[in-house]
Amino acid sequence: MLQSILHGKVPSVLVRSEDVLTSSVFGLLSYISSPALLVDMLAQVEPVLGERPFQVKPVTQVEFHFWPRLHTSEPDLVLVFCHEDDTYTLTAIEAKYLSPKSSLEKWEVPAEDRSAAGRDQLVKQMQDLQLLETRRLFAIPEKAAVQYAMYYVTNDHIAPGTDLNETIRAMPKDLAMSMTLAWFDWAYIYEAVLRDRKRSLQDEKIKRDLKQLCESLEFTRFGGFRHIKSVQKATWKIAEGERKKQG
Amino acid sequence: MNEEQNMMQSIQNVRELAYQSKQLLKETDRIMEKNGYEPLRGTRVYAKWNDNLNERYQENRSFLPPFMARYYILSDGPADKNRVTIFGITVQLYHASLPDLPPLFIGGRIEMDHVPGYDREIESHWLKAALLDREHRGDFTYDETFYKSSRVVEKEDLHNVTAEVMATSLLSIQSVEEIERFMTLMLTSWQSTK
């Protein structure tokens, strides 16, 4: 699938569908032999709520779980980071391209009567992440210390303030106290790949594909004006007249 | 290069110029957001564009916009009840009456009276006008790095609009770091008196 995308064999509507995007971009990241690139990338995102994860204890291993079925939600990706001291960082990633959150908080319904469909999509995922059954699903020891983080990935180039503020507003106090909520855009992944240090030959091949994928999807940053090429003065004209007089 | 290739490359160049200019403005949005500012008009740029067949070659409004601008206000709202401070960035591709002008990257601070709906009164050309337009131009100086102009009053003088601007050659901006350097200089020059 990836090679067909990179060689323009897949219709762009399909390439830009959120599930295909998530699978292609994060799928490539999952093949990199060391968690360092991913950890560096996530660690440098400025949270909108809570503390930055990955600041102290080195990560020894990361597991990728695409679209896991949690209690009331299905994040696009759950990342289970195991640290050197056997603590964990449990991270959900919800990736958007063109669509909005799949559900919003129904403020008009009393909180105790709100069904899952009436809850903010990110809040549901964050609450599910902290459940005991979620720990069991990902084989995290019940007594292990766990830090929780939620990353919201969108196609905006600056933080989608309304979306994020709505999520923060809908978070129960205990959840807000125990969770990191952060946002980044797709181009941030491209930037992280570019600034990453040189790795093994195989990892470099994966990074090259990821870079090419981001470029084909225009998930890039300002690249300067170096691609302007020399041309000769235009001689093409429909009619001589006003312009000739102006010289 | 034959004539057709020449034309194709010219078109490609214009597309690249427009695309990278927008990428550049996305970077300025990011930098301003980090400094507590938000852009006006969401993702739409301020530009003067003309789709009329009767466009004259030397007109300010053209099929290819001469400039594109972004304006920023403090995310928490204006700090001063009487005056509003707005930062602005303009990518000036060309100027119809200044054919020798190189493409410029312009930044600056605009101040205006704090009137209701002030954000709808902001004109796309204010920043570049303070530097380039004869009727508005301030004390124009060039010190080999930056073009600078100070304290300019908007012609219509509707809301006591003043502007302080600086600019550099667009070609000197080739990386995110160079954008950051320019923006930092702009903010440190004028942010303290917001």
Short mmCIF file of C-alpha atoms in Angstrom, two decimals:
data_model
loop_
_atom_site.label_atom_id
_atom_site.label_comp_id
_atom_site.label_asym_id
_atom_site.label_seq_id
_atom_site.Cartn_x
_atom_site.Cartn_y
_atom_site.Cartn_z
CA MET A 1 0.00 0.00 0.00
CA LEU A 2 2.72 2.45 1.02
CA GLN A 3 4.71 2.09 -2.19
CA SER A 4 1.54 2.53 -4.26
CA ILE A 5 0.84 5.78 -2.36
CA LEU A 6 4.40 7.02 -2.82
CA HIS A 7 4.22 6.31 -6.55
CA GLY A 8 0.86 8.03 -7.00
CA LYS A 9 -1.06 4.81 -7.77
CA VAL A 10 -3.73 5.35 -5.11
CA PRO A 11 -6.56 7.87 -5.63
CA SER A 12 -5.87 10.99 -3.56
CA VAL A 13 -9.28 10.75 -1.87
CA LEU A 14 -8.20 7.42 -0.41
CA VAL A 15 -4.68 8.60 0.50
CA ARG A 16 -6.13 11.54 2.39
CA SER A 17 -8.71 9.50 4.31
CA GLU A 18 -7.88 9.75 7.99
CA ASP A 19 -7.50 6.03 8.56
CA VAL A 20 -5.14 5.59 5.60
CA LEU A 21 -3.16 8.65 6.71
CA THR A 22 -2.87 7.38 10.27
CA SER A 23 -1.91 3.93 9.13
CA SER A 24 0.68 5.20 6.60
CA VAL A 25 2.35 7.85 8.76
CA PHE A 26 2.27 6.19 12.17
CA GLY A 27 2.68 2.76 10.57
CA LEU A 28 6.05 3.88 9.21
CA LEU A 29 7.05 5.28 12.60
CA SER A 30 6.23 1.88 14.14
CA TYR A 31 8.89 0.20 11.96
CA ILE A 32 11.76 2.34 13.22
CA SER A 33 13.93 0.16 15.43
CA SER A 34 14.35 2.64 18.28
CA PRO A 35 11.59 4.55 20.08
CA ALA A 36 13.90 7.59 20.26
CA LEU A 37 12.51 9.46 17.23
CA LEU A 38 8.93 9.10 18.44
CA VAL A 39 9.84 9.97 22.03
CA ASP A 40 11.81 13.06 20.95
CA MET A 41 8.93 14.13 18.76
CA LEU A 42 6.26 13.78 21.45
CA ALA A 43 8.48 15.13 24.21
CA GLN A 44 8.95 18.43 22.40
CA VAL A 45 5.27 19.15 21.93
CA GLU A 46 4.10 21.92 24.25
CA PRO A 47 1.03 20.58 26.10
CA VAL A 48 -2.13 22.65 26.36
CA LEU A 49 -2.86 20.90 29.65
CA GLY A 50 -0.63 19.02 32.10
CA GLU A 51 3.07 18.31 32.04
CA ARG A 52 5.28 17.20 29.19
CA PRO A 53 5.79 13.45 29.31
CA PHE A 54 9.15 11.75 28.67
CA GLN A 55 11.16 14.38 30.51
CA VAL A 56 12.96 12.18 33.03
CA LYS A 57 12.88 8.41 32.63
CA PRO A 58 14.32 6.96 29.38
CA VAL A 59 11.99 4.81 27.28
CA THR A 60 13.16 1.27 26.62
CA GLN A 61 10.29 0.02 24.48
CA VAL A 62 7.14 1.18 22.71
CA GLU A 63 4.18 -0.82 21.49
CA PHE A 64 1.80 0.42 18.80
CA HIS A 65 -1.89 -0.55 18.98
CA PHE A 66 -3.91 0.77 16.05
CA TRP A 67 -7.63 1.34 16.64
CA PRO A 68 -7.90 -0.60 19.90
CA ARG A 69 -11.43 -1.03 21.18
CA LEU A 70 -11.60 0.62 24.61
CA HIS A 71 -14.59 0.83 26.95
CA THR A 72 -16.55 3.56 25.11
CA SER A 73 -14.12 4.70 22.45
CA GLU A 74 -11.65 3.71 19.76
CA PRO A 75 -8.58 5.97 19.55
CA ASP A 76 -6.72 5.87 16.24
CA LEU A 77 -3.63 4.71 18.04
CA VAL A 78 -2.54 3.82 21.54
CA LEU A 79 1.17 3.89 22.31
CA VAL A 80 2.41 2.03 25.36
CA PHE A 81 5.82 3.34 26.40
CA CYS A 82 7.77 1.30 28.95
CA HIS A 83 10.41 3.25 30.87
CA GLU A 84 13.72 2.08 32.29
CA ASP A 85 12.28 1.95 35.83
CA ASP A 86 9.27 -0.19 34.75
CA THR A 87 6.88 2.72 34.80
CA TYR A 88 4.70 3.43 31.77
CA THR A 89 3.40 6.26 29.65
CA LEU A 90 0.07 5.39 28.09
CA THR A 91 -0.67 7.60 25.15
CA ALA A 92 -3.66 7.94 22.85
CA ILE A 93 -3.45 9.61 19.47
CA GLU A 94 -6.53 10.91 17.71
CA ALA A 95 -5.70 11.97 14.17
CA LYS A 96 -7.88 14.23 12.03
CA TYR A 97 -7.49 15.48 8.51
CA LEU A 98 -10.73 17.04 7.29
CA SER A 99 -13.35 15.72 9.68
CA PRO A 100 -14.17 17.26 13.06
CA LYS A 101 -14.37 15.36 16.36
CA SER A 102 -16.79 12.45 15.98
CA SER A 103 -18.74 13.53 19.07
CA LEU A 104 -19.08 16.73 21.08
CA GLU A 105 -20.15 17.33 24.66
CA LYS A 106 -23.92 17.72 24.85
CA TRP A 107 -24.09 20.46 27.45
CA GLU A 108 -27.88 20.64 27.23
CA VAL A 109 -28.15 17.11 28.70
CA PRO A 110 -27.45 16.81 32.46
CA ALA A 111 -23.96 15.31 33.00
CA GLU A 112 -25.28 12.15 34.70
CA ASP A 113 -27.63 11.45 31.75
CA ARG A 114 -25.10 11.99 28.97
CA SER A 115 -24.54 8.86 26.91
CA ALA A 116 -21.18 8.06 25.26
CA ALA A 117 -22.49 9.63 22.04
CA GLY A 118 -23.04 12.87 23.93
CA ARG A 119 -19.49 13.13 25.25
CA ASP A 120 -16.53 14.96 23.76
CA GLN A 121 -14.58 12.41 21.70
CA LEU A 122 -11.22 13.22 23.26
CA VAL A 123 -12.60 13.23 26.82
CA LYS A 124 -14.08 9.76 26.30
CA GLN A 125 -10.75 8.46 25.06
CA MET A 126 -8.84 10.02 27.95
CA GLN A 127 -11.26 8.54 30.51
CA ASP A 128 -11.07 5.12 28.87
CA LEU A 129 -7.29 5.30 28.88
CA GLN A 130 -7.28 5.50 32.68
CA LEU A 131 -9.52 2.47 33.26
CA LEU A 132 -8.20 -0.69 34.86
CA GLU A 133 -9.54 -2.76 31.95
CA THR A 134 -7.37 -0.67 29.58
CA ARG A 135 -4.27 -1.49 31.61
CA ARG A 136 -5.21 -5.14 31.39
CA LEU A 137 -5.78 -4.89 27.64
CA PHE A 138 -2.23 -3.65 27.16
CA ALA A 139 -0.71 -5.94 29.81
CA ILE A 140 0.41 -3.12 32.09
CA PRO A 141 0.96 -4.42 35.64
CA GLU A 142 -1.82 -3.16 37.91
CA LYS A 143 0.58 -1.58 40.39
CA ALA A 144 2.89 0.05 37.87
CA ALA A 145 2.97 3.85 37.87
CA VAL A 146 1.43 5.20 34.69
CA GLN A 147 1.52 8.66 33.17
CA TYR A 148 -1.28 9.44 30.71
CA ALA A 149 -1.17 11.61 27.61
CA MET A 150 -3.51 12.41 24.78
CA TYR A 151 -2.20 13.85 21.49
CA TYR A 152 -4.63 15.43 19.08
CA VAL A 153 -3.26 15.59 15.51
CA THR A 154 -5.00 17.83 12.99
CA ASN A 155 -4.42 19.53 9.68
CA ASP A 156 -4.40 23.01 11.27
CA HIS A 157 -1.12 24.89 11.27
CA ILE A 158 -1.79 26.51 14.65
CA ALA A 159 -3.58 24.99 17.62
CA PRO A 160 -7.34 24.56 17.03
CA GLY A 161 -8.28 26.65 20.07
CA THR A 162 -12.03 26.09 19.97
CA ASP A 163 -11.67 22.31 19.76
CA LEU A 164 -9.13 22.12 22.55
CA ASN A 165 -10.91 24.56 24.85
CA GLU A 166 -14.12 22.60 24.43
CA THR A 167 -12.32 19.40 25.41
CA ILE A 168 -10.71 21.03 28.45
CA ARG A 169 -14.09 22.43 29.49
CA ALA A 170 -15.64 18.94 29.27
CA MET A 171 -12.90 17.23 31.30
CA PRO A 172 -13.87 16.28 34.85
CA LYS A 173 -11.49 17.84 37.39
CA ASP A 174 -9.79 14.55 38.34
CA LEU A 175 -9.11 13.80 34.68
CA ALA A 176 -7.70 17.27 34.06
CA MET A 177 -5.37 16.82 37.06
CA SER A 178 -3.97 13.51 35.84
CA MET A 179 -3.71 13.91 32.08
CA THR A 180 -1.50 15.60 29.53
CA LEU A 181 -3.37 16.98 26.56
CA ALA A 182 -1.36 18.19 23.57
CA TRP A 183 -1.81 19.05 19.94
CA PHE A 184 0.40 18.96 16.88
CA ASP A 185 -0.09 19.13 13.14
CA TRP A 186 0.92 16.59 10.51
CA ALA A 187 3.78 18.78 9.33
CA TYR A 188 5.29 18.51 12.82
CA ILE A 189 6.04 14.83 12.06
CA TYR A 190 7.89 15.89 8.90
CA GLU A 191 9.87 18.39 10.94
CA ALA A 192 10.74 15.73 13.55
CA VAL A 193 12.00 13.37 10.84
CA LEU A 194 14.17 16.13 9.35
CA ARG A 195 15.76 17.07 12.67
CA ASP A 196 16.29 13.46 13.81
CA ARG A 197 19.87 12.24 14.07
CA LYS A 198 21.28 9.73 11.61
CA ARG A 199 20.22 6.16 12.34
CA SER A 200 20.81 2.66 10.94
CA LEU A 201 20.55 2.06 7.20
CA GLN A 202 17.16 0.37 7.58
CA ASP A 203 15.80 3.18 9.79
CA GLU A 204 17.06 5.75 7.31
CA LYS A 205 15.13 3.97 4.54
CA ILE A 206 11.95 4.17 6.62
CA LYS A 207 12.58 7.85 7.39
CA ARG A 208 13.15 8.54 3.70
CA ASP A 209 9.75 6.99 2.85
CA LEU A 210 8.10 8.94 5.66
CA LYS A 211 9.67 12.17 4.44
CA GLN A 212 8.55 11.43 0.88
CA LEU A 213 5.05 10.59 2.09
CA CYS A 214 4.78 13.87 4.02
CA GLU A 215 6.03 15.81 1.00
CA SER A 216 3.49 14.14 -1.29
CA LEU A 217 0.73 15.05 1.16
CA GLU A 218 2.13 18.58 1.60
CA PHE A 219 2.71 18.02 5.31
CA THR A 220 5.79 20.19 5.09
CA ARG A 221 7.12 23.47 6.43
CA PHE A 222 8.39 26.60 4.73
CA GLY A 223 11.12 25.52 2.33
CA GLY A 224 12.53 28.85 1.18
CA PHE A 225 12.47 30.26 -2.32
CA ARG A 226 15.27 28.14 -3.74
CA HIS A 227 13.10 26.39 -6.31
CA ILE A 228 12.57 29.49 -8.40
CA LYS A 229 14.43 28.76 -11.64
CA SER A 230 15.88 31.13 -14.21
CA VAL A 231 13.72 31.89 -17.22
CA GLN A 232 14.14 34.14 -20.20
CA LYS A 233 12.17 37.33 -20.52
CA ALA A 234 8.69 36.48 -21.79
CA THR A 235 7.98 37.28 -25.40
CA TRP A 236 4.49 35.75 -25.44
CA LYS A 237 1.84 38.39 -26.13
CA ILE A 238 -1.69 38.36 -27.54
CA ALA A 239 -1.61 41.97 -28.58
CA GLU A 240 0.89 44.76 -28.60
CA GLY A 241 -0.40 47.92 -27.05
CA GLU A 242 -0.55 49.39 -23.62
CA ARG A 243 2.36 47.36 -22.21
CA LYS A 244 4.70 48.21 -25.09
CA LYS A 245 4.12 51.89 -24.52
CA GLN A 246 4.98 51.45 -20.83
CA GLY A 247 8.25 49.83 -21.86
CA MET B 1 14.77 26.36 -23.14
CA ASN B 2 12.19 26.91 -25.88
CA GLU B 3 9.33 29.37 -25.53
CA GLU B 4 6.87 26.79 -24.28
CA GLN B 5 9.29 25.45 -21.66
CA ASN B 6 10.02 29.03 -20.74
CA MET B 7 6.35 29.74 -20.17
CA MET B 8 5.84 26.52 -18.23
CA GLN B 9 8.76 27.31 -15.96
CA SER B 10 7.50 30.86 -15.46
CA ILE B 11 4.11 29.53 -14.38
CA GLN B 12 5.77 26.96 -12.14
CA ASN B 13 7.85 29.74 -10.58
CA VAL B 14 4.78 31.82 -9.81
CA ARG B 15 3.01 28.82 -8.26
CA GLU B 16 6.08 28.05 -6.15
CA LEU B 17 6.35 31.67 -5.07
CA ALA B 18 2.68 31.77 -4.01
CA TYR B 19 2.89 28.40 -2.24
CA GLN B 20 6.05 29.18 -0.31
CA SER B 21 4.72 32.63 0.59
CA LYS B 22 1.72 30.95 2.20
CA GLN B 23 3.98 28.44 3.94
CA LEU B 24 5.98 31.40 5.22
CA LEU B 25 2.82 33.01 6.62
CA LYS B 26 1.92 29.75 8.36
CA GLU B 27 5.30 29.95 10.08
CA THR B 28 4.63 33.52 11.17
CA ASP B 29 1.28 32.34 12.60
CA ARG B 30 3.10 29.68 14.61
CA ILE B 31 5.67 32.13 15.92
CA MET B 32 3.04 34.71 16.87
CA GLU B 33 0.95 32.02 18.59
CA LYS B 34 3.96 31.12 20.75
CA ASN B 35 4.15 34.79 21.73
CA GLY B 36 0.49 34.99 22.74
CA TYR B 37 -1.04 36.39 19.55
CA GLU B 38 -3.73 35.03 17.28
CA PRO B 39 -4.30 35.79 13.60
CA LEU B 40 -7.31 37.74 12.39
CA ARG B 41 -9.52 36.18 9.69
CA GLY B 42 -8.65 32.54 10.49
CA THR B 43 -6.77 30.99 7.61
CA ARG B 44 -7.62 33.69 5.04
CA VAL B 45 -4.87 36.07 4.01
CA TYR B 46 -5.42 39.77 3.52
CA ALA B 47 -4.80 40.47 -0.17
CA LYS B 48 -5.98 42.67 -2.97
CA TRP B 49 -7.01 40.59 -5.90
CA ASN B 50 -8.67 41.41 -9.21
CA ASP B 51 -10.59 39.10 -11.51
CA ASN B 52 -11.89 41.91 -13.72
CA LEU B 53 -10.94 41.73 -17.40
CA ASN B 54 -10.41 45.47 -17.45
CA GLU B 55 -7.50 45.29 -15.04
CA ARG B 56 -4.71 47.67 -16.04
CA TYR B 57 -1.12 46.43 -16.02
CA GLN B 58 -0.07 49.03 -13.47
CA GLU B 59 -2.94 48.55 -11.07
CA ASN B 60 -2.65 47.86 -7.36
CA ARG B 61 -5.27 45.16 -7.54
CA SER B 62 -4.16 42.46 -9.92
CA PHE B 63 -4.92 38.87 -10.91
CA LEU B 64 -1.64 38.08 -9.18
CA PRO B 65 -1.95 39.80 -5.81
CA PRO B 66 0.95 42.24 -5.24
CA PHE B 67 1.06 41.29 -1.58
CA MET B 68 -0.44 39.01 1.03
CA ALA B 69 -0.72 39.96 4.68
CA ARG B 70 -1.58 38.56 8.10
CA TYR B 71 -2.56 40.60 11.16
CA TYR B 72 -2.33 39.50 14.77
CA ILE B 73 -3.90 40.61 18.02
CA LEU B 74 -3.22 39.49 21.58
CA SER B 75 -5.10 36.24 22.27
CA ASP B 76 -6.40 37.71 25.54
CA GLY B 77 -7.75 40.76 23.73
CA PRO B 78 -6.33 44.30 23.58
CA ALA B 79 -4.60 45.39 26.76
CA ASP B 80 -5.38 49.09 26.29
CA LYS B 81 -8.98 50.34 26.38
CA ASN B 82 -8.26 53.30 24.12
CA ARG B 83 -5.76 52.00 21.59
CA VAL B 84 -5.37 48.62 19.90
CA THR B 85 -1.98 47.20 18.96
CA ILE B 86 -1.89 44.92 15.97
CA PHE B 87 1.18 43.19 14.63
CA GLY B 88 1.32 42.50 10.94
CA ILE B 89 3.34 40.62 8.36
CA THR B 90 3.25 41.25 4.63
CA VAL B 91 4.86 39.36 1.80
CA GLN B 92 5.23 42.03 -0.88
CA LEU B 93 5.80 40.30 -4.21
CA TYR B 94 5.85 43.47 -6.30
CA HIS B 95 4.60 47.05 -6.36
CA ALA B 96 2.88 48.31 -9.49
CA SER B 97 4.50 51.75 -9.34
CA LEU B 98 7.91 50.64 -8.04
CA PRO B 99 9.12 48.24 -10.76
CA ASP B 100 12.66 48.03 -9.37
CA LEU B 101 11.54 47.04 -5.89
CA PRO B 102 12.70 43.55 -4.90
CA PRO B 103 10.17 41.24 -3.23
CA LEU B 104 10.04 42.13 0.47
CA PHE B 105 9.18 40.53 3.80
CA ILE B 106 7.59 43.28 5.88
CA GLY B 107 6.73 43.23 9.56
CA GLY B 108 5.47 45.86 11.89
CA ARG B 109 3.17 47.25 14.51
CA ILE B 110 -0.01 49.12 13.83
CA GLU B 111 -1.91 51.11 16.42
CA MET B 112 -5.44 52.38 16.06
CA ASP B 113 -8.27 53.66 18.22
CA HIS B 114 -10.09 50.91 20.07
CA VAL B 115 -13.45 51.24 18.33
CA PRO B 116 -16.13 48.51 18.31
CA GLY B 117 -15.44 46.10 15.45
CA TYR B 118 -11.91 47.47 14.94
CA ASP B 119 -10.84 44.14 13.45
CA ARG B 120 -13.23 44.66 10.53
CA GLU B 121 -11.76 48.11 9.86
CA ILE B 122 -8.23 46.85 9.28
CA GLU B 123 -7.11 47.29 5.69
CA SER B 124 -4.88 44.75 4.01
CA HIS B 125 -2.51 47.42 2.64
CA TRP B 126 -1.75 49.32 5.85
CA LEU B 127 1.56 47.71 6.62
CA LYS B 128 3.05 47.85 3.15
CA ALA B 129 1.61 51.34 2.63
CA ALA B 130 3.57 52.61 5.62
CA LEU B 131 6.77 51.55 3.91
CA LEU B 132 6.11 51.90 0.22
CA ASP B 133 3.21 54.12 -0.73
CA ARG B 134 4.15 57.71 -1.44
CA GLU B 135 1.22 59.31 0.34
CA HIS B 136 1.74 57.38 3.57
CA ARG B 137 5.46 56.81 3.64
CA GLY B 138 7.34 57.73 6.80
CA ASP B 139 11.04 58.39 7.15
CA PHE B 140 12.22 55.66 4.84
CA THR B 141 15.72 54.35 5.60
CA TYR B 142 17.77 51.41 4.43
CA ASP B 143 20.76 50.17 6.39
CA GLU B 144 21.84 47.26 4.18
CA THR B 145 19.90 44.77 6.27
CA PHE B 146 16.54 46.30 6.79
CA TYR B 147 14.32 48.84 5.21
CA LYS B 148 12.67 50.82 7.99
CA SER B 149 9.94 53.34 8.24
CA SER B 150 8.59 54.97 11.34
CA ARG B 151 5.40 56.57 12.59
CA VAL B 152 3.06 56.80 9.64
CA VAL B 153 -0.49 58.05 9.75
CA GLU B 154 -3.07 56.36 7.56
CA LYS B 155 -4.36 58.65 4.85
CA GLU B 156 -8.04 58.32 5.69
CA ASP B 157 -7.15 58.90 9.35
CA LEU B 158 -10.39 57.22 10.38
CA HIS B 159 -9.10 55.78 13.61
CA ASN B 160 -5.75 57.53 14.10
CA VAL B 161 -3.89 54.66 12.53
CA THR B 162 -0.14 54.68 12.93
CA ALA B 163 2.38 52.12 11.79
CA GLU B 164 6.01 51.28 12.41
CA VAL B 165 7.49 48.85 9.96
CA MET B 166 10.66 47.05 9.01
CA ALA B 167 11.39 44.93 5.98
CA THR B 168 14.02 42.79 4.41
CA SER B 169 14.50 41.19 1.02
CA LEU B 170 12.17 38.19 0.66
CA LEU B 171 15.06 36.28 -0.86
CA SER B 172 17.00 36.62 2.40
CA ILE B 173 14.32 34.52 4.11
CA GLN B 174 15.13 30.94 3.23
CA SER B 175 14.49 29.01 6.45
CA VAL B 176 12.26 28.88 9.51
CA GLU B 177 15.22 30.13 11.59
CA GLU B 178 15.48 33.26 9.45
CA ILE B 179 11.77 33.93 9.87
CA GLU B 180 12.15 33.51 13.64
CA ARG B 181 15.08 35.94 13.71
CA PHE B 182 13.09 38.59 11.86
CA MET B 183 9.98 38.10 13.99
CA THR B 184 11.97 38.21 17.22
CA LEU B 185 13.53 41.48 16.18
CA MET B 186 10.11 42.85 15.28
CA LEU B 187 8.54 41.78 18.57
CA THR B 188 11.42 42.96 20.75
CA SER B 189 11.45 46.31 18.95
CA TRP B 190 7.81 47.04 19.51
CA GLN B 191 6.19 44.58 21.89
CA SER B 192 7.32 46.28 25.10
CA THR B 193 5.08 49.25 24.51
CA LYS B 194 1.97 47.22 23.64
#
